[in-house]
Coordinates of C-alpha atoms and ligand atoms in Angstrom, one line a residue:
X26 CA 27.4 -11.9 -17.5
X27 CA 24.7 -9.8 -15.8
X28 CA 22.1 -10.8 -13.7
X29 CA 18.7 -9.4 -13.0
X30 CA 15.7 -9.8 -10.5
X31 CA 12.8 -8.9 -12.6
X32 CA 10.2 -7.0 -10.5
X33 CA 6.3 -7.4 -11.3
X34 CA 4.3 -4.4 -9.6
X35 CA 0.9 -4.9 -10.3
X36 CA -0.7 -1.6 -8.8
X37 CA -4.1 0.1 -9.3
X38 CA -4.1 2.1 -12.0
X39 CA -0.7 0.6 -13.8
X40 CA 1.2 -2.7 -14.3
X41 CA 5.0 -1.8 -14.5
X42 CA 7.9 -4.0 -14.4
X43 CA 11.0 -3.4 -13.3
X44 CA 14.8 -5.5 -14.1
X45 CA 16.9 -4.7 -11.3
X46 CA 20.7 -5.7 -11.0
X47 CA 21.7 -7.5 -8.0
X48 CA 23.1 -4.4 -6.4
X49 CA 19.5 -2.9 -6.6
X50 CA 20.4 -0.5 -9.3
X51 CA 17.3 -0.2 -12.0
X52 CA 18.2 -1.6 -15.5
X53 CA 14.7 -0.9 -17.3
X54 CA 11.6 -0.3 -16.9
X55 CA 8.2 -0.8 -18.7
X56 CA 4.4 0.3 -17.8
X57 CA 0.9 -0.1 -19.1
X58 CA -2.5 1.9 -17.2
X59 CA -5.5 -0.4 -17.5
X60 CA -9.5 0.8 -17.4
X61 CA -10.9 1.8 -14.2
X62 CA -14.5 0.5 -14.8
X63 CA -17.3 2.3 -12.7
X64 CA -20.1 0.5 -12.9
X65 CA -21.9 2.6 -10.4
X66 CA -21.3 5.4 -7.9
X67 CA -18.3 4.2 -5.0
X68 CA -18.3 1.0 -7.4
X69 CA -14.6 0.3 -8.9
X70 CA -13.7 -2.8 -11.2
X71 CA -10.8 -3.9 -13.3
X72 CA -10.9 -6.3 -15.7
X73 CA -8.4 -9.3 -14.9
X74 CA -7.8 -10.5 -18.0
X75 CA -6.1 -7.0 -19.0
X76 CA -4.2 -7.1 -15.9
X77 CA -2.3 -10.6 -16.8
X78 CA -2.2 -9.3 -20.2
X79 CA -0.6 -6.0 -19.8
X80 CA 2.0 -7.6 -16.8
X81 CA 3.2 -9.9 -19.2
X82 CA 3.3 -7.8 -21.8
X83 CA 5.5 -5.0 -19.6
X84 CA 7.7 -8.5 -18.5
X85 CA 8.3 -8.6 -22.3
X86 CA 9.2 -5.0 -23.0
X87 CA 11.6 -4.4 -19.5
X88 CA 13.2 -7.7 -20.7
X89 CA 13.8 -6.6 -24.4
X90 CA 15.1 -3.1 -22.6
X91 CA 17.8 -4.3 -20.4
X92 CA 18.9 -6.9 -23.6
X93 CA 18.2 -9.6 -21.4
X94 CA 16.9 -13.6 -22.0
X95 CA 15.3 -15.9 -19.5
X96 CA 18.5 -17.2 -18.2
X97 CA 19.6 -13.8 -17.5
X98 CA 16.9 -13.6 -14.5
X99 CA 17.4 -14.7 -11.4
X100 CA 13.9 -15.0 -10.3
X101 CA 10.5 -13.0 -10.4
X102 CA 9.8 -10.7 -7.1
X103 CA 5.8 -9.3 -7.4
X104 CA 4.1 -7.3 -5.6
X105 CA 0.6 -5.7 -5.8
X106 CA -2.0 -4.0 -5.2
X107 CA -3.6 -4.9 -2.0
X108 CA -7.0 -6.7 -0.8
X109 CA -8.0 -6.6 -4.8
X110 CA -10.5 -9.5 -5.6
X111 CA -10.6 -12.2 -8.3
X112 CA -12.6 -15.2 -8.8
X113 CA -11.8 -17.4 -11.7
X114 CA -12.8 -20.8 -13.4
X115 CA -9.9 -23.4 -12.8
X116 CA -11.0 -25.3 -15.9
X117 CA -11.2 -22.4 -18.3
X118 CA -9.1 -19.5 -16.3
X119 CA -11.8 -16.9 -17.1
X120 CA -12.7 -14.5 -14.4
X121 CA -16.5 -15.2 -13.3
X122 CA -16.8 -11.3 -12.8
X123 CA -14.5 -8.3 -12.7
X124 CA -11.8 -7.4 -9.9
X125 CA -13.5 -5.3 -7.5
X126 CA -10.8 -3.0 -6.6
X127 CA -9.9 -2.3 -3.2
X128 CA -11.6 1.1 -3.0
X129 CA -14.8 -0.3 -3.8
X130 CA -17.6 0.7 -1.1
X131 CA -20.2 -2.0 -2.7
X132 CA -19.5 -4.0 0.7
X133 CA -20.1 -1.0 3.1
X134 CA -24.0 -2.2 4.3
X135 CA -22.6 -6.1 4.7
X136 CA -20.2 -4.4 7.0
X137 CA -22.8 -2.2 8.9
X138 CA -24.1 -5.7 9.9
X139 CA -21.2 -7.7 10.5
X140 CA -20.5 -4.3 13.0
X141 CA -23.9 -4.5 14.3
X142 CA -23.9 -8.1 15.5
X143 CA -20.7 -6.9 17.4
X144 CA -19.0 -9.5 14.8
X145 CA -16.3 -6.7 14.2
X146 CA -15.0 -7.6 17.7
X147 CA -14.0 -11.6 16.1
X148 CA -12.7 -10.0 13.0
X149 CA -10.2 -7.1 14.5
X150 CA -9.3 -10.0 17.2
X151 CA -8.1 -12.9 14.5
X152 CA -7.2 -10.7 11.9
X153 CA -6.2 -7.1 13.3
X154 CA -8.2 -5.3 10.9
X155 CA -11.3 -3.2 11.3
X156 CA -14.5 -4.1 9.9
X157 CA -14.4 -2.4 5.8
X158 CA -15.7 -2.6 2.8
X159 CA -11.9 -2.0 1.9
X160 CA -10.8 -5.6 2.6
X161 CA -11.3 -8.6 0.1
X162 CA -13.8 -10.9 2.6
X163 CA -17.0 -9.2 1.7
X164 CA -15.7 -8.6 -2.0
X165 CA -15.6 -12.5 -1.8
X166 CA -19.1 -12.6 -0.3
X167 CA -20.4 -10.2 -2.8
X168 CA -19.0 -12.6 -5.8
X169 CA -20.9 -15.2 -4.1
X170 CA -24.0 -13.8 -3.9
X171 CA -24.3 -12.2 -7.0
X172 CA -22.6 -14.4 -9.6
X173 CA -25.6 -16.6 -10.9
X174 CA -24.1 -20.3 -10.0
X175 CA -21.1 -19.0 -8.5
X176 CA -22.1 -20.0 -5.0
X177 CA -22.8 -23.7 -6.9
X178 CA -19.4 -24.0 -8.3
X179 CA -17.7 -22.6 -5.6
X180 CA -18.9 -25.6 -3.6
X181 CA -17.7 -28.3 -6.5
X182 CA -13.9 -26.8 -6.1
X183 CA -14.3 -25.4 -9.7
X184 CA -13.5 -21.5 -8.5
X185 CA -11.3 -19.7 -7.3
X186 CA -10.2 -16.6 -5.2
X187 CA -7.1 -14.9 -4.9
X188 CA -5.8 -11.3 -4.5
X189 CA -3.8 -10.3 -7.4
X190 CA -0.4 -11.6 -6.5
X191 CA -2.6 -15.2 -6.7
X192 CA -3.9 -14.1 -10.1
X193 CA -0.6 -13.6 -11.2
X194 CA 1.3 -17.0 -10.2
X195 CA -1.3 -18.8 -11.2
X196 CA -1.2 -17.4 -15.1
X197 CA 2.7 -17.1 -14.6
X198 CA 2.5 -20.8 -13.8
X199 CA 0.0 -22.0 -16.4
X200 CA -2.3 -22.6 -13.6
X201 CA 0.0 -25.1 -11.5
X202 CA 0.5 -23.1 -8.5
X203 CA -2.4 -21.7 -6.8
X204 CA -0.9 -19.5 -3.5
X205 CA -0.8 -16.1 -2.0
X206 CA 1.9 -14.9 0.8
X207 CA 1.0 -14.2 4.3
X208 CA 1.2 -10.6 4.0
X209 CA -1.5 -11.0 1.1
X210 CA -3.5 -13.1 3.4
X211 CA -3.5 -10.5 6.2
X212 CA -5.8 -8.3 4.2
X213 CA -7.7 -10.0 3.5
X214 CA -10.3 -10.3 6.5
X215 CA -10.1 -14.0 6.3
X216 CA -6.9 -14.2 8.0
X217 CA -6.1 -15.0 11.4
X218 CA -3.0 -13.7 12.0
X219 CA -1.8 -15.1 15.2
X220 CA -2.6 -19.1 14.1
X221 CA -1.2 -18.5 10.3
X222 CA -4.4 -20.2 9.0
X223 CA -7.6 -19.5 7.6
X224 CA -10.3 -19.0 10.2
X225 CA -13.0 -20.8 9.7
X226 CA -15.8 -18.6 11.7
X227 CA -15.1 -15.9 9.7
X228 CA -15.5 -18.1 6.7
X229 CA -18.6 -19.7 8.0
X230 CA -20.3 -16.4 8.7
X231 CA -19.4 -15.0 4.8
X232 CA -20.5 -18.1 3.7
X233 CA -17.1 -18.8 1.5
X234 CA -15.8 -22.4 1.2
X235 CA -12.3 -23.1 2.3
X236 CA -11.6 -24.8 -0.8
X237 CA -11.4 -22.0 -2.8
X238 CA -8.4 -20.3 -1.0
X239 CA -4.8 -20.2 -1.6
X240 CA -1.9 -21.9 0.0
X241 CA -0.6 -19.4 2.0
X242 CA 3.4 -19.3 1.9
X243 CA 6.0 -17.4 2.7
X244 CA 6.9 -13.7 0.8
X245 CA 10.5 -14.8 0.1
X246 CA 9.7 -18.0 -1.4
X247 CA 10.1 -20.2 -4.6
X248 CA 6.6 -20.3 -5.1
X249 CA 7.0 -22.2 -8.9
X250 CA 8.5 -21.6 -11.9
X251 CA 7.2 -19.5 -15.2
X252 CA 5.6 -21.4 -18.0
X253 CA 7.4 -22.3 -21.0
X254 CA 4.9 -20.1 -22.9
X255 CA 5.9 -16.9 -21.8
X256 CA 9.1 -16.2 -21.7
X257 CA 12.2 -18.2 -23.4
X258 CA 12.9 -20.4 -20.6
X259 CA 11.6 -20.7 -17.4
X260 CA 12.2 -18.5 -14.0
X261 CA 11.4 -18.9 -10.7
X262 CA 9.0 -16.9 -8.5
X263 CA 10.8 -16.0 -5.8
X264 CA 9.5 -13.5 -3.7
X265 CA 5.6 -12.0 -3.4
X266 CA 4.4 -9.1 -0.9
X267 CA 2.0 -6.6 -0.9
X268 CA 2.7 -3.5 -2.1
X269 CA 3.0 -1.3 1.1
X270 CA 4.7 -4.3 2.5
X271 CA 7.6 -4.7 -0.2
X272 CA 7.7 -0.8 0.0
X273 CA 8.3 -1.6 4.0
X274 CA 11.0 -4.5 2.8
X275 CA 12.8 -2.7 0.0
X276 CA 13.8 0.2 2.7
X277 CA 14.9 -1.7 5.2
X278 CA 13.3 -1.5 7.8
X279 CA 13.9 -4.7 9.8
X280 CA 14.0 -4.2 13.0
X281 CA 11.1 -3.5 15.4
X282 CA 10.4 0.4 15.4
X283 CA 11.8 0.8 11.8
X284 CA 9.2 3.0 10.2
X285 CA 8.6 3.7 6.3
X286 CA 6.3 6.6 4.9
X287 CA 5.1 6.2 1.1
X288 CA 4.2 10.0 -0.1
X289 CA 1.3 9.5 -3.0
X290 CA -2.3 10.3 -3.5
X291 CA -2.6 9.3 -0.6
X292 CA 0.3 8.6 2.7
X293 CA 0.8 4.8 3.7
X294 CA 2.8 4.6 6.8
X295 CA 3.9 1.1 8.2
X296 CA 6.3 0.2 11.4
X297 CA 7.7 -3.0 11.9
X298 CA 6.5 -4.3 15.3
X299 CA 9.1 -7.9 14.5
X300 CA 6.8 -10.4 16.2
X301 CA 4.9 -8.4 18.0
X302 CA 1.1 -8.3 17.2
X303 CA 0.4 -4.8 18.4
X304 CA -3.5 -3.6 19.0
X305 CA -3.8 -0.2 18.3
X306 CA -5.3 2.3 20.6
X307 CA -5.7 4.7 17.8
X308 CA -7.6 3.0 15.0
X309 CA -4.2 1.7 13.3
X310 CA -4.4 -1.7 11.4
X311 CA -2.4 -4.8 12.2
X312 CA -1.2 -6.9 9.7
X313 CA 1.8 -9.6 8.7
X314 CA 4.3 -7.3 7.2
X315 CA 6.1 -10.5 5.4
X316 CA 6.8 -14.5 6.4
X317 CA 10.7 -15.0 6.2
X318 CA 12.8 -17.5 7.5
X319 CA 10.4 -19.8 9.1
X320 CA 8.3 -17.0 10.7
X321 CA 6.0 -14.0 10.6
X322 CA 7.0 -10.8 11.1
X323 CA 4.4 -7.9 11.8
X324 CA 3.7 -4.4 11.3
X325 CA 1.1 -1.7 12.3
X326 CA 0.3 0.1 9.2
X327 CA -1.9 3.7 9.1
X328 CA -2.7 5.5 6.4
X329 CA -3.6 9.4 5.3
X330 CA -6.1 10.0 2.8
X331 CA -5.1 12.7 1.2
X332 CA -1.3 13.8 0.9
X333 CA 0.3 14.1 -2.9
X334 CA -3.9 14.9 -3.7
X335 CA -4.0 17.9 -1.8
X336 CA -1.1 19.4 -4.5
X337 CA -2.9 18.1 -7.7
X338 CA -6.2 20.0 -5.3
X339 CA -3.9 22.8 -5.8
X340 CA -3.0 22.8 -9.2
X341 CA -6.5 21.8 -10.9
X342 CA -9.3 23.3 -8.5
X343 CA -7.3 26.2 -7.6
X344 CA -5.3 26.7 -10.0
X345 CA -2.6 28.4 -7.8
X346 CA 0.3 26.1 -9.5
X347 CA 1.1 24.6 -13.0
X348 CA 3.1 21.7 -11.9
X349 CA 3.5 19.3 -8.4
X350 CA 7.4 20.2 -7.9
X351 CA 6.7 23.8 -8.0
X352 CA 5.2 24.0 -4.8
X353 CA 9.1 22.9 -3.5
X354 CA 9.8 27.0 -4.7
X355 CA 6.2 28.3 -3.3
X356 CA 6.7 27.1 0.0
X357 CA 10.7 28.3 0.0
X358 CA 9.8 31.6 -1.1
X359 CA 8.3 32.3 2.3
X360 CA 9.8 32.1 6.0
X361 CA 6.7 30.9 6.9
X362 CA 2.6 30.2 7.0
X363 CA 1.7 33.2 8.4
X364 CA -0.5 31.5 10.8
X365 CA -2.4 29.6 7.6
X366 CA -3.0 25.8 7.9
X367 CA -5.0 24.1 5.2
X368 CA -6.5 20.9 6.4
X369 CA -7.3 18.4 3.3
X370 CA -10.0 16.6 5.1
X371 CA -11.5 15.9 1.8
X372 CA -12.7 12.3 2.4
X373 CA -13.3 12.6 6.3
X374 CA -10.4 12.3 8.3
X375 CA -8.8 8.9 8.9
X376 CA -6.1 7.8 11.9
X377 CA -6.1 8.5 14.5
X378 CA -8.8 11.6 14.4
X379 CA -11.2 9.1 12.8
X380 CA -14.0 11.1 11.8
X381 CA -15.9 10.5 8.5
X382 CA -17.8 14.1 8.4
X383 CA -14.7 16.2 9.0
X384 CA -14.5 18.2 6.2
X385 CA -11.6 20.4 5.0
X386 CA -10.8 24.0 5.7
X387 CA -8.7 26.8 5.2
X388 CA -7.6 28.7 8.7
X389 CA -5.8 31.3 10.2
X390 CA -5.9 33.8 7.1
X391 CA -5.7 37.5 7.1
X392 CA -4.5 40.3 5.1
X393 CA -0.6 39.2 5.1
X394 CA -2.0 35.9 3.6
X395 CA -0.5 35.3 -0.1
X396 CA -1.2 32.2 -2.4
X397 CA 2.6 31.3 -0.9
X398 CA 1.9 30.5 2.1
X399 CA -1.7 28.8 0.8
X400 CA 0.8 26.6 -1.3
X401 CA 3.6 25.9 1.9
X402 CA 0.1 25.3 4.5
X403 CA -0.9 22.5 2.0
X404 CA 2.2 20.9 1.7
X405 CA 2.6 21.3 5.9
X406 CA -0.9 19.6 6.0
X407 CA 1.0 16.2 4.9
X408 CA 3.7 16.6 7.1
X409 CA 1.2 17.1 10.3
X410 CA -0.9 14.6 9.0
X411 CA 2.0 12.0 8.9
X412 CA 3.2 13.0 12.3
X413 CA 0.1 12.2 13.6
X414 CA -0.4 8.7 12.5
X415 CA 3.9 7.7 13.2
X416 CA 2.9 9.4 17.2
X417 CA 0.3 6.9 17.7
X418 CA 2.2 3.9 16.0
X419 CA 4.8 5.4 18.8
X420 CA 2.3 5.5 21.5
X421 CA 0.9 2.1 20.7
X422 CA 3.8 0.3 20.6
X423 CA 6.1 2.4 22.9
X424 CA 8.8 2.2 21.2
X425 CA 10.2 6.0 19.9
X426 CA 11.3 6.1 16.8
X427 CA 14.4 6.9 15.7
X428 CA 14.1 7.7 11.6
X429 CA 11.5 7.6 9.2
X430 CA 12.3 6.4 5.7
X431 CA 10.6 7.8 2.6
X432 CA 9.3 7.4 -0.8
X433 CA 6.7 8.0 -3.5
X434 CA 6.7 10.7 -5.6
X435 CA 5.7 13.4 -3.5
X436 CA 9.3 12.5 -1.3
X437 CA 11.2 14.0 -3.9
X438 CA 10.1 17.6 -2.8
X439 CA 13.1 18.6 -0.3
X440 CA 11.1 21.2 1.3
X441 CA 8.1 18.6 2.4
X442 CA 11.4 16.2 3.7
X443 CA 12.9 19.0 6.1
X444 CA 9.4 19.9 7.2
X445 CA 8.8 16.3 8.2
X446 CA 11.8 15.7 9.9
X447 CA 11.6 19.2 11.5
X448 CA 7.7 18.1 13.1
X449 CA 8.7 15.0 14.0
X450 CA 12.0 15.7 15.3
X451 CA 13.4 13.0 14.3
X452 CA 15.9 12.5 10.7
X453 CA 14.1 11.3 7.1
X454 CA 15.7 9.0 5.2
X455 CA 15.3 9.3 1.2
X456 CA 17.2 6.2 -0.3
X457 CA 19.0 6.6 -3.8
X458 CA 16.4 4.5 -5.4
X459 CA 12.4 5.7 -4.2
X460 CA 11.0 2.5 -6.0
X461 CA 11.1 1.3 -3.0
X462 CA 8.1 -1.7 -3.9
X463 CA 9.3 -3.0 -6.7
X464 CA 12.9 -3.2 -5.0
X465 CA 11.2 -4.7 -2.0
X466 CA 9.6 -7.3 -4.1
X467 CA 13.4 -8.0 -5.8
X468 CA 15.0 -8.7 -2.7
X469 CA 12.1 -10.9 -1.5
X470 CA 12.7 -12.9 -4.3
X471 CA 16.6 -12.4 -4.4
X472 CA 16.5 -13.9 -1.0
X473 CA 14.7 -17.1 -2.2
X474 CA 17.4 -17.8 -4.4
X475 CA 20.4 -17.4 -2.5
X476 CA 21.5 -14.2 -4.5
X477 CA 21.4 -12.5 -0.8
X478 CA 22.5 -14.3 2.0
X479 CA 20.7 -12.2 4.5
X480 CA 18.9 -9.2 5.3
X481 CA 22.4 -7.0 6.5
X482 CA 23.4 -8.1 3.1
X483 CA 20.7 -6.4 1.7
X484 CA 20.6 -3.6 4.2
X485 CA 24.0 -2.7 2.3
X486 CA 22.6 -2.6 -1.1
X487 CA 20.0 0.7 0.0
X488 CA 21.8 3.4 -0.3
X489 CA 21.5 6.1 2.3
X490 CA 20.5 8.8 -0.3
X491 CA 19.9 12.3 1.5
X492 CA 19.1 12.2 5.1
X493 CA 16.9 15.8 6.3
X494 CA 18.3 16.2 10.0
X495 CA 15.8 18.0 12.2
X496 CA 16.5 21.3 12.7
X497 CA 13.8 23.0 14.5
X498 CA 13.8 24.1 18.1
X499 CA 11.3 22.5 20.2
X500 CA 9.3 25.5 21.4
X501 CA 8.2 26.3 17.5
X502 CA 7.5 22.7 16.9
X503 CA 5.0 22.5 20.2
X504 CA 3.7 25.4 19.0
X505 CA 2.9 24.7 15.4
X506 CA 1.8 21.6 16.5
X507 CA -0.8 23.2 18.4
X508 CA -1.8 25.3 15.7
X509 CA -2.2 22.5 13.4
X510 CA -4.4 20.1 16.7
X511 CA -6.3 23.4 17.0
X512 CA -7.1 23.7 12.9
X513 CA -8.0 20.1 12.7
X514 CA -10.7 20.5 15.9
X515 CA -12.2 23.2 13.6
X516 CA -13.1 20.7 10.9
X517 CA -14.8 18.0 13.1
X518 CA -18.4 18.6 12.8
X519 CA -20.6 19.6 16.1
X520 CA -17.5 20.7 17.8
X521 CA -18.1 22.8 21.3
Ligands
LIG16 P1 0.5 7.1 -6.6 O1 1.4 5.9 -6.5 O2 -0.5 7.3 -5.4 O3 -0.2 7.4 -7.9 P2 3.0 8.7 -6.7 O4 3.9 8.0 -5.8 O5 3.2 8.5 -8.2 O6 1.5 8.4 -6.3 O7 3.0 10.2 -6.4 C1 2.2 11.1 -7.1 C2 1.6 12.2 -6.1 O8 2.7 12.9 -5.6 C3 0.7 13.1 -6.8 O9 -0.5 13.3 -5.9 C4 1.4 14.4 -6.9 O10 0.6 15.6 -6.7 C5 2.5 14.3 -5.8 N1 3.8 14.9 -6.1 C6 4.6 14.5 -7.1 N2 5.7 15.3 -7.1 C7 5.6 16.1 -6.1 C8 6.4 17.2 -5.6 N3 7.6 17.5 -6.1 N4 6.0 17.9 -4.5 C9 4.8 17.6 -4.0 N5 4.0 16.6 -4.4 C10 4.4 15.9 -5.5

C-alpha cells in the first residue's frame, strides 16, 4: 500500500495542498484563491476563517484525488506564508480582526519611531531583521491598539497570536496545540534568534504580553495530531516552515553556502549560513532557516522586488507579448540586447542598492533597438538583479558559492536559467519537481516520522533535473556587468 506526506501550503493569494509519495513524486493536487480585502490604500487583509476553511477543504479534495484515507498519510508537512498576523479568541476560535497580510504598510509610522529612538539597533541585534512594517511585531501592536478590549483580554490569557502556520495547527488540532516553528518565530520581530526565546524588551516596548505567544518548536517535529472531525482518522503534524524556508529545505540545500533562488512576482533568495548568525553588510536579513535535530540552523535571506512582474509589466502595460513563456523565444530570437537594459525598479530598489525613490528605466536604446531585445533586457533585469543580492550574501559570508538552485514559475524559462548561470558564473540547478515548498514542508514532516532517516537520504530523493553550466567568457560578463551597475546608477535619484 501507498504512502503519502500530505503538504499544506497556505500562501498569499491561494491555499493548495499537495499528497506527495515518499520518493517526493506529486500524487495530486488541489487549490482555492481567497479575497484580498483592501481596506485602505497599502492596507491588505485576509479573512482567517476562509483560510482554515479553504485549507481543509483543499486537504479534502487532494485526499479524494490520490484515492487516499487517513491511514494512508504519513503525516502533515505546512508551510506558509510568512510574518502574516492573527489574533483569535481561545474560547470561541473567532478571529478578533482580520489577517493583516505581510505586505501591509499600516505599521510603517510605528516603525519610523521605533527607528528614531535608535530602537532598530535592539531589534536587528536580537532578531536579525531590519525595522518594517513587513514583520508581524507591529501587526501585533496594531491589533492591540485598535481592537476595542483586545488589549483587556490579551492580558486575561483569552487571545491569541500566531502566524498562519499557528492558525493552522491549532484548527487542525481542535485547538489543543498552540505552537509555531523557529523559522516562523524569526519573522516575526519578536524573536531573538541567538537565545531561541522570546525577548522580552522587544515585547515590553510593543506592549504585547508573553502569554499570548506560541510554543516555539522545532520545523521537523510532531507538533499534534489532526482532530477526529476532519479527516477519517487522525494524522500527525510533522513538519512546519515558512514558506521561503521549506522552499530552502525541499532543494537541499544543507550545507553552509548552499544557495536557493525562488523566481515569482517577486525573487526570494536564501543561503544557508549552518550555525552561523551572519550580519549583513548589505541590507540582507538574518533569520532561522529551520530547527532540526536539536538545533538551529540559519540562513541570510534577500529578496528582489520585482522579477516574474516585470514579464506580466510586459505583457499587460506594454503589451509587447501575449503570454509569460513567450519571452523564452523573444529573447532567443536575438544574439543579444543591443546595449538595452530595462531596470524594473518599480517599487524602489531593494538589496543591496537600497534605495526607495529609484525608479525604473529603459537604457541604452537606439535605432537597432527592436521590441526583442526590449523583451530579452527585461528578462536580463532578473538575472542581474539576482546576481546582485547572491554577491553580497557571498561577500558577507565569504564563502563563494558554488551552485544556485532554482524554482518558481518564472525558472521554467531555459533562457532566463542560462543567463543566470552565465552572470554569475557559476551552474543552476532546476530539480525535476519546482514545488520546491510544499516538498520542503513534506520532508520536514517526513523526517518527524522516521519515513527519512536523514537529510542525505533526502538529498537522494531531489532529482538533479537540468543543470545550465556557465558558459560565458569572463571579459563579456565584467562587461555586461558594468553595463547593467552603470544602468542601475541611472535610476537612483540625485545621482552626480
Ligand atoms: P508567485 O508565487 O509569486 O505568484 P509563481 O511562482 O507562480 O509566482 O510565478 C509566476 C511569475 O512568473 C509571474 O510573474 C510570471 O510573469 C512569471 N513567469 C511564469 N512563467 C514564465 C516564463 N516562462 N518566463 C518568464 N516568466 C514567467
Amino acid at each position: 500500500m501507498d504512502k503519502y506526506i500530505m503538504a499544506l501550503d497556505q500562501g498569499t493569494t491561494s491555499s493548495r495542498c499537495i499528497f506527495f509519495d515518499a520518493d517526493g513524486r506529486i500524487i495530486s493536487l488541489a487549490q482555492r484563491e481567497h479575497r484580498q480585502v483592501f481596506p485602505q490604500a497599502g492596507w491588505i487583509e485576509h479573512d482567517p476563517m476562509e483560510i482554515w476553511h479553504n485549507q481543509l477543504a483543499v486537504a479534502k479534495e487532494a485526499m479524494v484525488k490520490a484515492d487516499a484515507c487517513a491511514a494512508d498519510v504519513l503525516a502533515i508537512g505546512i508551510t506558509n506564508q510568512r510574518e502574516t498576523t492573527i489574533v483569535w479568541d481561545k474560547r470561541t476560535g473567532r478571529p478578533v480582526h482580520n489577517a493583516i497580510v505581510w505586505q501591509c504598510r499600516r505599521t510603517s509610522d510605528l516603525c519610523d519611531t521605533l527607528k528614531a529612538e535608535g530602537f532598530d539597533d535592539i531589534i536587528k541585534a536580537k532578531t536579525g531583521l531590519t525595522t518594517d512594517a513587513y514583520f508581524s511585531g507591529t501587526k501585533l501592536a496594531w491589533i492591540l491598539e485598535n481592537v476595542p478590549g483586545a488589549r483587556e483580554e490579551a492580558a486575561r490569557g483569552n487571545i491569541l497570536f500566531g502566524t498562519v502556520d499557528t492558525w493552522l495547527v491549532w484548527q487542525l488540532t481542535g485547538g489543543e496545540v498552540f505552537a509555531t516553528d523557529y523559522s516562523n518565530a524569526s519573522r516575526t520581530m519578536l524573536f531573538n534568534i541567538h537565545t531561541l526565546c522570546w525577548d522580552d524588551e522587544i515585547l515590553e516596548r510593543l506592549g504585547i504580553p508573553a502569554a499570548m505567544l506560541p510554543e516555539v518548536l522545532p520545523s521537523s517535529h510532531i507538533f499534534g495530531n489532526t482532530h477526529s472531525d476532519y479527516f477519517d482518522g487522525q494524522i500527525p503534524i510533522g513538519g512546519v516552515a515558512g514558506d521561503q524556508q521549506a522552499a530552502l529545505f525541499g532543494q537541499g540545500c544543507f550545507e553552509p553556502g548552499m544557495a536557493k533562488n525562488t523566481y515569482g512576482t517577486g525573487c526570494f533568495t536564501l543561503m544557508n549560513t549552518g550555525d552561523r548568525v551572519v550580519q549583513s553588510q548589505n541590507g540582507l536579513l538574518t533569520t532561522i532557516a529551520w530547527g532540526l535535530d536539536d538545533k538551529v540552523e540559519y540562513a541570510l535571506e534577500g529578496s528582489v522586488f520585482v522579477a516574474g512582474s516585470a514579464v506580466q509589466w510586459l505583457r499587460d502595460n506594454l503589451g509587447l507579448i501575449q503570454t509569460a513563456a513567450e519571452t523564452e523565444t523573444y529573447a532567443t530570437g536575438v544574439a543579444d540586447t543591443a546595449g538595452v537594459y530595462v531596470v524594473p525598479a518599480f517599487v524602489g530598489l531593494g538589496a543591496p542598492h537600497w534605495n526607495q525613490h529609484a525608479r525604473g528605466i529603459i537604457t541604452g536604446l537606439t535605432h537597432a533597438a527592436r521590441k526583442e531585445h526590449i523583451i530579452r533586457a527585461a528578462l536580463e533585469s532578473i538575472a542581474y538583479q539576482s546576481h546582485d543580492v547572491i554577491s553580497a550574501m557571498a561577500c558577507d559570508t565569504g564563502v563563494a558559492l558554488e551552485q544556485v538552485r532554482v524554482d518558481g514559475g518564472a525558472s521554467a524559462n531555459n533562457f532566463l536559467m542560462q543567463f543566470q548561470a552565465d552572470i554569475l558564473g557559476v551552474p543552476v540547478q532546476r530539480p525535476v519537481v519546482t514545488e520546491s515548498t510544499a516538498l520542503g514542508a513534506a520532508f520536514l514532516a517526513g523526517l518527524a516520522v522516521g519515513e527519512y532517516k536523514n537529510k542525505a537520504e533526502i538529498t537522494e530523493k531531489i532529482g538533479a533535473g537540468r543543470i545550465f553550466v556557465p558558459s560565458m567568457d569572463e571579459k563579456r560578463r565584467q562587461q555586461l556587468l558594468a553595463g547593467w551597475h552603470e544602468a542601475i546608477r541611472q535610476t537612483l535619484p540625485n545621482r552626480m
